[in-house]
mmCIF file of C-alpha atoms and ligand atoms in Angstrom:
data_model
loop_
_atom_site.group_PDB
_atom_site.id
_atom_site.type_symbol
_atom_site.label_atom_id
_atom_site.label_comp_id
_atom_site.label_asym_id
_atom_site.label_seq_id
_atom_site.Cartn_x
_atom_site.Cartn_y
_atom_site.Cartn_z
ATOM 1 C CA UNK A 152 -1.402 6.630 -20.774
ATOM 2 C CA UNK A 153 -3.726 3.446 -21.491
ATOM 3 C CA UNK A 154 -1.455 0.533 -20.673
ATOM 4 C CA UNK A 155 -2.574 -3.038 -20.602
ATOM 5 C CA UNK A 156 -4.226 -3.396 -17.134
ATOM 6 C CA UNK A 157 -5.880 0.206 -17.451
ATOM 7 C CA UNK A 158 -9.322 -0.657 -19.779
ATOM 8 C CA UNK A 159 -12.145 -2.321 -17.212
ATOM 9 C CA UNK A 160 -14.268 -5.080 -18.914
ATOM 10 C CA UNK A 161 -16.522 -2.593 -20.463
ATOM 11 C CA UNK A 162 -13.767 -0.991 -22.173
ATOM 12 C CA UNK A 163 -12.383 -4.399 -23.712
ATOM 13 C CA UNK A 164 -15.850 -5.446 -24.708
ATOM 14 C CA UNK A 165 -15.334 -1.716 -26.844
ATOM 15 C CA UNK A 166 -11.606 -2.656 -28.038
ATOM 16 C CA UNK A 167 -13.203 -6.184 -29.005
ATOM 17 C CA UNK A 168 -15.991 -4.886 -31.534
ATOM 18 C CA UNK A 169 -15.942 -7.002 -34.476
ATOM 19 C CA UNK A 170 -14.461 -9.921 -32.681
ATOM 20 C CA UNK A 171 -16.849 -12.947 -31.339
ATOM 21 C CA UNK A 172 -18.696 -12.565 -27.956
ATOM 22 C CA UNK A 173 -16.744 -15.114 -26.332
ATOM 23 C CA UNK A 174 -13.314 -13.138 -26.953
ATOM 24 C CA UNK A 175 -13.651 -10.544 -23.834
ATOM 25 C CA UNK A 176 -13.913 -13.752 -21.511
ATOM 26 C CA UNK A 177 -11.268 -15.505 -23.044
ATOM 27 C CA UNK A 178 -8.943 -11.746 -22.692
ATOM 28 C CA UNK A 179 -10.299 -11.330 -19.355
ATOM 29 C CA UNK A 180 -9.375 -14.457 -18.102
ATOM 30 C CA UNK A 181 -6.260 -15.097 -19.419
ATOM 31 C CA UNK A 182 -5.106 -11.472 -17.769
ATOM 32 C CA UNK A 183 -6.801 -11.932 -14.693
ATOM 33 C CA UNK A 184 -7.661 -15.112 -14.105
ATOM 34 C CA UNK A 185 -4.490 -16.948 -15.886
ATOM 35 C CA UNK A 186 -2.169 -13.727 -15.255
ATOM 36 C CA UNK A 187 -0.871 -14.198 -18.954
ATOM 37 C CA UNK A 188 0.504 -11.596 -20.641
ATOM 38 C CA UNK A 189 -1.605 -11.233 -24.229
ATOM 39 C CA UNK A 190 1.719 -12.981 -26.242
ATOM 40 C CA UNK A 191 0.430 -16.391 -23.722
ATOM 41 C CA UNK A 192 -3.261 -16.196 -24.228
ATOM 42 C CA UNK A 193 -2.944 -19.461 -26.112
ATOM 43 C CA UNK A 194 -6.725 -19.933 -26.730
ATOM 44 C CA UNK A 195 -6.711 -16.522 -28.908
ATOM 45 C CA UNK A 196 -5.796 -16.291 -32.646
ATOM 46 C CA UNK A 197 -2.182 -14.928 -32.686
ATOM 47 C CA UNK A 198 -3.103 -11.819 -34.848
ATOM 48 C CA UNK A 199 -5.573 -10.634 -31.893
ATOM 49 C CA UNK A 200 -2.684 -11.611 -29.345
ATOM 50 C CA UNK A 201 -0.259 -9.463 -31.170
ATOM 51 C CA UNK A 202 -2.701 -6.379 -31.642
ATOM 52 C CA UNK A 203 -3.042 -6.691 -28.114
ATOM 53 C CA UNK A 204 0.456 -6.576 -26.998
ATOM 54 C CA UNK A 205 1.130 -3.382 -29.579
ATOM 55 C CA UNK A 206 -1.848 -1.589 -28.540
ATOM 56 C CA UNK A 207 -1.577 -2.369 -24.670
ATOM 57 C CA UNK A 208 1.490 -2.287 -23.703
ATOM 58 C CA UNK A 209 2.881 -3.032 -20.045
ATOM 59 C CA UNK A 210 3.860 -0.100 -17.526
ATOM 60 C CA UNK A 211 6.213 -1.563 -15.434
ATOM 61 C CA UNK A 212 9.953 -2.264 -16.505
ATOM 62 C CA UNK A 213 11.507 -3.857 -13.921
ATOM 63 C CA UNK A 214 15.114 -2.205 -12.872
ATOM 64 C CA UNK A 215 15.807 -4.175 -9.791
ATOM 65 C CA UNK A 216 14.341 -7.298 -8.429
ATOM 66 C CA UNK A 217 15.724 -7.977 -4.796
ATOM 67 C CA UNK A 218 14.992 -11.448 -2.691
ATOM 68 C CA UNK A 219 15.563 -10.873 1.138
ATOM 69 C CA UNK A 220 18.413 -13.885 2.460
ATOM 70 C CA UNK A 221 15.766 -15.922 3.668
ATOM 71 C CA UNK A 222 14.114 -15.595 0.465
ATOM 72 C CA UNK A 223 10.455 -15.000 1.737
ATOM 73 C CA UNK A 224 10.927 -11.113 0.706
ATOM 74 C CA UNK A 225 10.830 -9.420 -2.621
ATOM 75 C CA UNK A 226 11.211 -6.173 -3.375
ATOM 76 C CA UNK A 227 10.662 -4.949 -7.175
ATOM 77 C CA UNK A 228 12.130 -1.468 -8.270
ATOM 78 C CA UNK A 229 9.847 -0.698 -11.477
ATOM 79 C CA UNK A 230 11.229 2.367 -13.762
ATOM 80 C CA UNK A 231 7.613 3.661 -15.842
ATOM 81 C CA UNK A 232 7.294 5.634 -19.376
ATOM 82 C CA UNK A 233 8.088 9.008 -17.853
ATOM 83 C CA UNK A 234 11.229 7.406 -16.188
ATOM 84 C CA UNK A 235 9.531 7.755 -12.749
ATOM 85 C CA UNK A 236 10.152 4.861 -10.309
ATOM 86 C CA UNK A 237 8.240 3.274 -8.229
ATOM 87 C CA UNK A 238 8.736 -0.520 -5.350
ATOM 88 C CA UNK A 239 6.459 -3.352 -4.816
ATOM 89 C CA UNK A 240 6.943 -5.731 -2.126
ATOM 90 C CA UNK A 241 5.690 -9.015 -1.725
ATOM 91 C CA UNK A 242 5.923 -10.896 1.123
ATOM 92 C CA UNK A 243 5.190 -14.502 1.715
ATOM 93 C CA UNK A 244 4.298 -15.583 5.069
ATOM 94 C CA UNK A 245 3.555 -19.368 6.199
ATOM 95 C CA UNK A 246 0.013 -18.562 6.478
ATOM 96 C CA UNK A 247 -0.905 -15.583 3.735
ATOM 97 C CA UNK A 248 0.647 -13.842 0.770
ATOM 98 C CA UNK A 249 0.709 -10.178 0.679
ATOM 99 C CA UNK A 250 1.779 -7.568 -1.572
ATOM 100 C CA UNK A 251 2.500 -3.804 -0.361
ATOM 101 C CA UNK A 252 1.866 -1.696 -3.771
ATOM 102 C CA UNK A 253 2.592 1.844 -4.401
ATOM 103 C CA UNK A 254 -0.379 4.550 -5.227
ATOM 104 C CA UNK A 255 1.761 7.515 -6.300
ATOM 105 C CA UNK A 256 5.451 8.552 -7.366
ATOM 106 C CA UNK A 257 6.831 10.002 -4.759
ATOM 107 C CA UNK A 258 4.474 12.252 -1.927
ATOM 108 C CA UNK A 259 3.476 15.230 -0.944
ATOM 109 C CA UNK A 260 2.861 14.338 2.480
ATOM 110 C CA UNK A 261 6.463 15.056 3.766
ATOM 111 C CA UNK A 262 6.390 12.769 6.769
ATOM 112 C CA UNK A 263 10.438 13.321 7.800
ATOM 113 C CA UNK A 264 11.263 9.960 8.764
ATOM 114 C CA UNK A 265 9.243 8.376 6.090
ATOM 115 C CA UNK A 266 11.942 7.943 2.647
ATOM 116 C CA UNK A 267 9.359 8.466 0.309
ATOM 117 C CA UNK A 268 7.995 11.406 2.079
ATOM 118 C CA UNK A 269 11.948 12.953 2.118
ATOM 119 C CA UNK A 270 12.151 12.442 -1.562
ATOM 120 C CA UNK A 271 9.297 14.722 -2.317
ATOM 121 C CA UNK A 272 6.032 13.900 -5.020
ATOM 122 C CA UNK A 273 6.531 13.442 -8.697
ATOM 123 C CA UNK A 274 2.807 12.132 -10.023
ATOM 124 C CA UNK A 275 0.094 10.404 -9.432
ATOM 125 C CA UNK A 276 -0.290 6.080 -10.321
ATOM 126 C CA UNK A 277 -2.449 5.386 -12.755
ATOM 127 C CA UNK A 278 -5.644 2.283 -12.426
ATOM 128 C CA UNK A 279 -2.765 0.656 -14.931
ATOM 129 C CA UNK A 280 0.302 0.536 -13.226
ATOM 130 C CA UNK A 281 -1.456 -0.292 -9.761
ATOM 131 C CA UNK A 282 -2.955 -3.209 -11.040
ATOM 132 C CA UNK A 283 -0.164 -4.234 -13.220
ATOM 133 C CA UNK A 284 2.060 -4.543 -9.582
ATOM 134 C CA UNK A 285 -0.617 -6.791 -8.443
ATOM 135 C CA UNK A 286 -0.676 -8.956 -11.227
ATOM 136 C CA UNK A 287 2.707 -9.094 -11.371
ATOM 137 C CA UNK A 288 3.535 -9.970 -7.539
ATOM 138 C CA UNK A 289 0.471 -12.853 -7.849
ATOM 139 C CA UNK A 290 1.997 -14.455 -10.808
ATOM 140 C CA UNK A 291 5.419 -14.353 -8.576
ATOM 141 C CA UNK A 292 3.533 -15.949 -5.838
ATOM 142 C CA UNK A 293 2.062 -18.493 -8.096
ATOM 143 C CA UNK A 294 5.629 -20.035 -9.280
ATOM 144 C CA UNK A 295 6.037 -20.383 -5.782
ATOM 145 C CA UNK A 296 2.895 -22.529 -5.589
ATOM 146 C CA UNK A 297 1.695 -20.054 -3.392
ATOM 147 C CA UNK A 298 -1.789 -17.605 -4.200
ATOM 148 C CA UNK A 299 -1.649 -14.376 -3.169
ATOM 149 C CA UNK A 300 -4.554 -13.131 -1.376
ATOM 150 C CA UNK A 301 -3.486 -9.962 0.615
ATOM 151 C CA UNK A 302 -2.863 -6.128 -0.722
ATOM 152 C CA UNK A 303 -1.619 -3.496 1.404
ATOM 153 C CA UNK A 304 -1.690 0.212 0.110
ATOM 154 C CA UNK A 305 1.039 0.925 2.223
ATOM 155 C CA UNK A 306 4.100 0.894 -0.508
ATOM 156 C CA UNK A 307 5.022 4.413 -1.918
ATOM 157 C CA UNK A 308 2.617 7.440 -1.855
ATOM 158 C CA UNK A 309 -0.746 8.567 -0.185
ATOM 159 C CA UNK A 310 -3.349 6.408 -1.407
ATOM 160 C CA UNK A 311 -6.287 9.120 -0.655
ATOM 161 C CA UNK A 312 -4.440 11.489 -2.450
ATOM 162 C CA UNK A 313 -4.991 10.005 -5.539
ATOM 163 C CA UNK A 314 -8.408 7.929 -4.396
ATOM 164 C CA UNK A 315 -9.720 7.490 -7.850
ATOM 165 C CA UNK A 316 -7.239 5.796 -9.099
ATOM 166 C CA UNK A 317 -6.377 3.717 -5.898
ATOM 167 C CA UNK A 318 -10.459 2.535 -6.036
ATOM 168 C CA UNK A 319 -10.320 1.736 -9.438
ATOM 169 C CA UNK A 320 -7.962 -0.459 -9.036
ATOM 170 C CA UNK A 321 -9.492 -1.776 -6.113
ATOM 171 C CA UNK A 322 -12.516 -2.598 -8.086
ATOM 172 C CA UNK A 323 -10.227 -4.470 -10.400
ATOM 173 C CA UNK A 324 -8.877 -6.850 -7.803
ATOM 174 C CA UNK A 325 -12.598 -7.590 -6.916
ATOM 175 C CA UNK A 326 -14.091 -7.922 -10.046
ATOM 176 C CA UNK A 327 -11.309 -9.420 -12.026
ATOM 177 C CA UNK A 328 -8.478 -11.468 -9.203
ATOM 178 C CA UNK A 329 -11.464 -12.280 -6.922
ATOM 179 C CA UNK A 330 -9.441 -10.341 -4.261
ATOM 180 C CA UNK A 331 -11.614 -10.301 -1.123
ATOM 181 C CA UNK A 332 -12.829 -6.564 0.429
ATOM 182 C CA UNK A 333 -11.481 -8.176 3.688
ATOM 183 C CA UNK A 334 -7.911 -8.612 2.383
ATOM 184 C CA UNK A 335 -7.429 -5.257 0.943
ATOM 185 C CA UNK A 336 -6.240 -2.630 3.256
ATOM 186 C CA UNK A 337 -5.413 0.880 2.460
ATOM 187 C CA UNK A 338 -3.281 3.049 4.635
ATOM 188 C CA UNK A 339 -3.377 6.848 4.711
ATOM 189 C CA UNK A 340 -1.685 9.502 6.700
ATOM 190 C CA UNK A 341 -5.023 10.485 7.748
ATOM 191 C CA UNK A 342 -6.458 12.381 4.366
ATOM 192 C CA UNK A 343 -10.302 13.392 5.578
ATOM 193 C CA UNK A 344 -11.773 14.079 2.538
ATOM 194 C CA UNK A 345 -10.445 10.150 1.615
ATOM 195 C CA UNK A 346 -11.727 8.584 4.727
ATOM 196 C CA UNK A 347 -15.026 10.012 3.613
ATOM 197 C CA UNK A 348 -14.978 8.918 -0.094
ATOM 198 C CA UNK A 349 -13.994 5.395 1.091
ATOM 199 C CA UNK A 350 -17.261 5.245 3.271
ATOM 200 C CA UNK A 351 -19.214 6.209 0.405
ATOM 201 C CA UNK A 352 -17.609 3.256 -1.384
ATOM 202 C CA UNK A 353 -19.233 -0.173 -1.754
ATOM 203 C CA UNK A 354 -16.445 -2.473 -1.361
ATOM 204 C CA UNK A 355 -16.010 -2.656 3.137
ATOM 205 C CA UNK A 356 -11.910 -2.614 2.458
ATOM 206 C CA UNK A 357 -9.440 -2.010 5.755
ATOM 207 C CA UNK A 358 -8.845 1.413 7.281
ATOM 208 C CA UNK A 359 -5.157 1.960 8.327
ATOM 209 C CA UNK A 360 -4.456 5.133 9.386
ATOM 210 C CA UNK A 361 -0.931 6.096 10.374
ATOM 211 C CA UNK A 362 -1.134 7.594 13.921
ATOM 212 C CA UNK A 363 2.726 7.841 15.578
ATOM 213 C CA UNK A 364 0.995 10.249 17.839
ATOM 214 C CA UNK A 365 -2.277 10.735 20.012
ATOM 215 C CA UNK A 366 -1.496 14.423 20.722
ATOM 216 C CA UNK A 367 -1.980 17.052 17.606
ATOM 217 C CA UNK A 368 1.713 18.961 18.820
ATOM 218 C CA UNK A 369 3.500 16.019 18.237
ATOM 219 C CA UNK A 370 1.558 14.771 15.394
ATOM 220 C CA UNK A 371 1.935 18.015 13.628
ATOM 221 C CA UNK A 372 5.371 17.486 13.613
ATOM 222 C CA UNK A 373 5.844 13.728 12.672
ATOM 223 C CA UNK A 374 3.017 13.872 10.120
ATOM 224 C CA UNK A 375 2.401 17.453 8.919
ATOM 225 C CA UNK A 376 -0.974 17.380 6.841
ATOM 226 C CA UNK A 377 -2.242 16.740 10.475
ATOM 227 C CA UNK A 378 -2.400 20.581 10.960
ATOM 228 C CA UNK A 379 -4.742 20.154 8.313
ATOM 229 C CA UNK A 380 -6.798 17.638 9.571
ATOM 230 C CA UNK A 381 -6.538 17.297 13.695
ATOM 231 C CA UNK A 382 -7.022 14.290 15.571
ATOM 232 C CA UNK A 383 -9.780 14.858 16.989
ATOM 233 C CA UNK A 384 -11.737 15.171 13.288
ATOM 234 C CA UNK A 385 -9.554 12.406 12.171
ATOM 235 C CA UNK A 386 -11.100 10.309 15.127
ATOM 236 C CA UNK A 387 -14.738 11.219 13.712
ATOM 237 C CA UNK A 388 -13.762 10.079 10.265
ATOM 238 C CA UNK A 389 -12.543 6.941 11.476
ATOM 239 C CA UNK A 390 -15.482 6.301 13.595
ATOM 240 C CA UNK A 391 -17.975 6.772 11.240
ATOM 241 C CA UNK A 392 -15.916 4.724 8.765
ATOM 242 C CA UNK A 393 -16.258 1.536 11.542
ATOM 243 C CA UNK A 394 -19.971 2.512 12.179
ATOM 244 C CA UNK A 395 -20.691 2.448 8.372
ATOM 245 C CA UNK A 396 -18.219 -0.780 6.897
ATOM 246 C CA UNK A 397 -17.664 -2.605 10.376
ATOM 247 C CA UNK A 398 -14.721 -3.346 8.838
ATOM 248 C CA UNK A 399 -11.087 -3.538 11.195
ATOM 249 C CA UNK A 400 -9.508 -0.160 12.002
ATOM 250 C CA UNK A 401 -5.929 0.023 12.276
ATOM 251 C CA UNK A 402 -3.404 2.533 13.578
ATOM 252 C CA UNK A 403 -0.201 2.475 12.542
ATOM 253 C CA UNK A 404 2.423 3.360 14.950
ATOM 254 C CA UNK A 405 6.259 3.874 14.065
ATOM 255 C CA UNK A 406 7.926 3.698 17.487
ATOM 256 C CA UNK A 407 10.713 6.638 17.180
ATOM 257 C CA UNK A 408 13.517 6.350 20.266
ATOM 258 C CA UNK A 409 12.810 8.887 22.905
ATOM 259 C CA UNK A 410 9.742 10.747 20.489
ATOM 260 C CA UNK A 411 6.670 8.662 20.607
ATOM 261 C CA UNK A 412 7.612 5.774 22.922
ATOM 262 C CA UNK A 413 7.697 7.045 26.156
ATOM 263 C CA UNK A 414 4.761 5.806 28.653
ATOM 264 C CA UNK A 415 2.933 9.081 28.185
ATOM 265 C CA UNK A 416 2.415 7.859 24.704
ATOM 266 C CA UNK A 417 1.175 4.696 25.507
ATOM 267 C CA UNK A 418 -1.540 6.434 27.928
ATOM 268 C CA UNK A 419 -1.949 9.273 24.823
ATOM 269 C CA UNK A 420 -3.171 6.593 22.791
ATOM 270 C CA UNK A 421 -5.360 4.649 24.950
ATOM 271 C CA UNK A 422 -7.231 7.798 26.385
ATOM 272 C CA UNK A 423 -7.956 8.813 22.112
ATOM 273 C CA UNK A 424 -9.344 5.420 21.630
ATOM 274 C CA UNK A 425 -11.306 5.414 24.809
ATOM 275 C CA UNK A 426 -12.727 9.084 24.223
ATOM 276 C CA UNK A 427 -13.680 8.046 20.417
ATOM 277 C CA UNK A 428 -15.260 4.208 21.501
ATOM 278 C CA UNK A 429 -12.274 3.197 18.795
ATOM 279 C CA UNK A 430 -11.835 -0.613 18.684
ATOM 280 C CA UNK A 431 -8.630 -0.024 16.395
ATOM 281 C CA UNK A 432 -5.981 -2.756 16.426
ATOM 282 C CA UNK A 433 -2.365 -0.456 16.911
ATOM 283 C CA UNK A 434 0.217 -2.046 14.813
ATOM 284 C CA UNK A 435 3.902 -1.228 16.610
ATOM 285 C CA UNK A 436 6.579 -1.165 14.211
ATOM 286 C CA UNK A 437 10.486 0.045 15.535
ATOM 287 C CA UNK A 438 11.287 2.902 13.498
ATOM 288 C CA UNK A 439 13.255 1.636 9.975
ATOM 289 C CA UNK A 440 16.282 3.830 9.421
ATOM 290 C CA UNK A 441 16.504 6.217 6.622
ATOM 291 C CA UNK A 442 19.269 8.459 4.764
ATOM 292 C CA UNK A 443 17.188 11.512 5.774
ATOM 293 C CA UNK A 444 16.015 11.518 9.459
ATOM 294 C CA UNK A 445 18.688 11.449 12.870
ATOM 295 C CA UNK A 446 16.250 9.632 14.996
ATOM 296 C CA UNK A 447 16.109 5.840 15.456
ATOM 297 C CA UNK A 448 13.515 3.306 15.799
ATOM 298 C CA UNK A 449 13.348 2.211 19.683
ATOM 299 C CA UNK A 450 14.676 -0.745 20.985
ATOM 300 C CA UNK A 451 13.324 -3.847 20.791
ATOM 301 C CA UNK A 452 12.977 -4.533 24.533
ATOM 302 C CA UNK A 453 11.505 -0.384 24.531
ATOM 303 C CA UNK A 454 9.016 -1.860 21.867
ATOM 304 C CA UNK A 455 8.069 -4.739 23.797
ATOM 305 C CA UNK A 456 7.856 -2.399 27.111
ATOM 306 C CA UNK A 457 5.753 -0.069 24.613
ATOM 307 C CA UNK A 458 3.320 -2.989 23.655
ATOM 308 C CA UNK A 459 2.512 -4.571 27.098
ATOM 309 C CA UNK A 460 1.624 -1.332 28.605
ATOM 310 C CA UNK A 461 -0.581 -0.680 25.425
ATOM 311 C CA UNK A 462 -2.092 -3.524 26.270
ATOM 312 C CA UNK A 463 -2.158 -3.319 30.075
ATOM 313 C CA UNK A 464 -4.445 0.067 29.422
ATOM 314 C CA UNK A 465 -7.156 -2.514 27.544
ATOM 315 C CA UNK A 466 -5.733 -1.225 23.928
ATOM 316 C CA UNK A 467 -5.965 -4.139 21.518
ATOM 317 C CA UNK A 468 -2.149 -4.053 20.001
ATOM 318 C CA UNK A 469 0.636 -5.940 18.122
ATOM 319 C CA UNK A 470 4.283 -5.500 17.048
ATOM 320 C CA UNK A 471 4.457 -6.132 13.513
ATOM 321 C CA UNK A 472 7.073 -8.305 12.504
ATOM 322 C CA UNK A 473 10.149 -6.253 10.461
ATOM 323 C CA UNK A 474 10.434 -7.891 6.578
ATOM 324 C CA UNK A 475 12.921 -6.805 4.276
ATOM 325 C CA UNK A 476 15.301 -4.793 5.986
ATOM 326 C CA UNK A 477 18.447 -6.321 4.295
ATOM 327 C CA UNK A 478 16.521 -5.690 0.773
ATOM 328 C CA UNK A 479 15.913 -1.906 2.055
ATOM 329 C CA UNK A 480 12.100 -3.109 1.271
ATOM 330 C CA UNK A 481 10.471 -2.241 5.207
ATOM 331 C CA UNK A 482 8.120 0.020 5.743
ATOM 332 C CA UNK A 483 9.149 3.756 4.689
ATOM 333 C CA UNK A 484 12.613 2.529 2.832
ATOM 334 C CA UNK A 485 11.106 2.546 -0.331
ATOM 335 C CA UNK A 486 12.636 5.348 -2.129
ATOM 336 C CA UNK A 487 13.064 4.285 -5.767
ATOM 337 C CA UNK A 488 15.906 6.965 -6.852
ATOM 338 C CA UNK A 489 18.243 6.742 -4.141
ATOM 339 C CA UNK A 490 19.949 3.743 -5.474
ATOM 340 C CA UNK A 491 23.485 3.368 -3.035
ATOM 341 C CA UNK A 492 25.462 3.993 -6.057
ATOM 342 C CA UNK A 493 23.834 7.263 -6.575
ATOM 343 C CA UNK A 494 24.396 8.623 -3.570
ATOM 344 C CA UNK A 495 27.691 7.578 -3.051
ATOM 345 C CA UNK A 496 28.579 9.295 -5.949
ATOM 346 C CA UNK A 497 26.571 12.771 -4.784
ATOM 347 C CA UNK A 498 28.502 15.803 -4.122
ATOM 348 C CA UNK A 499 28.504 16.796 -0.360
ATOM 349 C CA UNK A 500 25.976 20.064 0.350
HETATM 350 N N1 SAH B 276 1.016 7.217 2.881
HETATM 351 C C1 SAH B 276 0.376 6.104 3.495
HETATM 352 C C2 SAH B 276 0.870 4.754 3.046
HETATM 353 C C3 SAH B 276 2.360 4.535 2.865
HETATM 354 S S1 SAH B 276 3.420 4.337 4.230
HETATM 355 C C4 SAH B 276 0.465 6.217 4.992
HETATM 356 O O1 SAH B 276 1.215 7.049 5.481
HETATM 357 O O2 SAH B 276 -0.246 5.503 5.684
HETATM 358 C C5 SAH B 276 3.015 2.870 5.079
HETATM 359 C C6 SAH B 276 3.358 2.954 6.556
HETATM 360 O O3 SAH B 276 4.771 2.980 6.794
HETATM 361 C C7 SAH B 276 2.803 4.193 7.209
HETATM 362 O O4 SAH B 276 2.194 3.829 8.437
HETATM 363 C C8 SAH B 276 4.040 5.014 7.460
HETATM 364 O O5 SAH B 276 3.874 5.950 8.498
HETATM 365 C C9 SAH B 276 5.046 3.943 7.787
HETATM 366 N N2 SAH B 276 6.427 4.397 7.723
HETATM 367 C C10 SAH B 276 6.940 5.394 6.960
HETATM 368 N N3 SAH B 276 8.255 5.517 7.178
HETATM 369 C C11 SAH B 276 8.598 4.594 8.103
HETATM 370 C C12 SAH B 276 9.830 4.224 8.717
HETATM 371 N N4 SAH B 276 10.967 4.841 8.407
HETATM 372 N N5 SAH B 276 9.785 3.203 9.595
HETATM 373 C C13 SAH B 276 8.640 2.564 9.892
HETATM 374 N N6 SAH B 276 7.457 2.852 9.334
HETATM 375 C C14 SAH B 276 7.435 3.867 8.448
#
């Protein structure tokens, strides 16, 4: 479905025959540049304004909007036309603005302890409705006098499961926001194929790759499409992603009580780097709880433990700092469907 942040320039220029040259900047800007919605584009005769609006409409109807108690946290719940739901977050930090968009419905990846991954894959995101959570989490950031600069592919979804659409709208946030390369990081369970496409790619954009274990036995179990695609290929993907973008390679690495935190981890991890000449940054985050999955996130002076030795073993490592937990908005809670009220109401299996 063509919504209104789906045509690229080209395609407006097309939607804009008949009207005067100057028209596509004045649409362009005022979506991208202005983050007006058509209805606001004050510098355009009302009758284009309102063609606009009825032939582009918006994808994202908002069903929740949630702000975190110190108020530096917001987490959207967005219902689109098919009724499938989908978060945003957007988090404001003293020093940046990021926003943590979703690439798909659902997944198919079926990580257990991840929400989304319990609640199964509906459909892919569309260039539209990417975007559209983008523009709508900058012009959020702007009424707080603040610019957003940062996007994360790490809300809902495997982004290199549906990489067209993810790099279209990557292209978007380039071409149209200005968003740098260097502040646009996409995360992926570890999708091959992907990693390869993105070297291909012109834009250099940040590799995350979530790792939560340096041994294929226990990362077949914590993140099953890795009996697809081993570490040890994995490794070569990422390496020749560095070697072609020099761009920063991060792991991602949920720290599950008792699973992956022990100190054989720790050495796990250090030895794959060292045997792959990997200069990733690991970012340690304590397990978040969700309804699906017994195990718990380790404890914070585990974590700490976790990190230091990390770091004793010359692996470059931080412990990333856990938004949005009251809003149910940190990392793998987002699992638009599985409102409280629902599931209170559920029958018992
Ligand atoms: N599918 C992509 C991006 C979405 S998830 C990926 O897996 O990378 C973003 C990050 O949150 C991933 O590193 C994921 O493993 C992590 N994550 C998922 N569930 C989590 C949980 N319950 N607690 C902490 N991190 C979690």
């Amino acid at each position: 479905m063509t919504t209104l942040y789906t045509p690229t320039r080209e395609e407006f220029a097309e939607l804009l025959t008949g009207e005067p040259r100057y028209r596509l900047d004045q649409v362009w800007s005022g979506l991208y540049t202005q983050l007006a919605a058509p209805a606001d584009i004050s510098n355009m005769p009302k009758a284009l304004r309102e063609r606009l609006a009825a032939e582009l409409p918006t994808s994202l109807t908002q069903v929740v909007r949630k702000v975190s108690d110190d108020g530096d946290t917001v987490k959207y719940l967005w219902e689109l036309h098919d009724g499938s739901r989908i978060e945003t977050v957007l988090m404001v930090y003293p020093d940046r603005v990021t926003v943590c968009v979703s690439s798909q419905a659902g997944c198919a990846m079926a990580c257990g302890f991840c929400a989304t991954g319990q609640a199964g894959f509906t459909r892919h995101l569309t260039v539209g409705e990417i975007v559209e959570q983008v523009v709508v989490a900058a012009r959020d950031a702007r009424a707080m006098d603040r610019r957003l600069a940062n996007v994360v592919f790490m809300g809902m979804g495997e982004p290199m499961a549906n990489e067209a659409a993810v790099w279209g709208s990557v292209e978007r946030l380039h071409g149209a926001i200005g968003l740098s390369a260097r502040h646009i990081t996409i995360s992926t369970v570890g999708l091959i194929p992907g990693i390869r496409k993105l070297i291909e790619r012109q834009l250099p954009v940040n590799l995350a790759v979530s790792l939560h274990a340096a041994n294929d036995e226990l990362r077949d179990e914590l993140v099953p499409i890795n009996k697809r695609y081993p570490l040890s290929a994995l490794m070569e993907a990422c390496s020749d992603y560095l070697a072609a973008k020099g761009r920063r390679l991060s792991f991602e690495w949920a720290l599950i009580r008792g699973v992956n935190d022990r100190d054989s981890d720790a050495r796990e991890l250090a030895h794959l780097c060292r045997r792959f000449d990997l200069p990733a940054h690991v970012n340690l985050i304590p397990l978040n709880p969700t309804p699906g999955y017994p195990t718990v996130g380790s404890s914070k002076a585990r974590v700490a433990e976790f990190h230091s030795l990390l770091v004793d073993l010359g692996v470059n490592a931080t412990v990333r700092r856990n938004r949005g937990t009251d809003i149910d908005a940190a990392c793998g809670q987002l699992a638009a469907g599985q409102p409280v009220t629902l599931r209170a109401t559920r029958p018992q299996a």
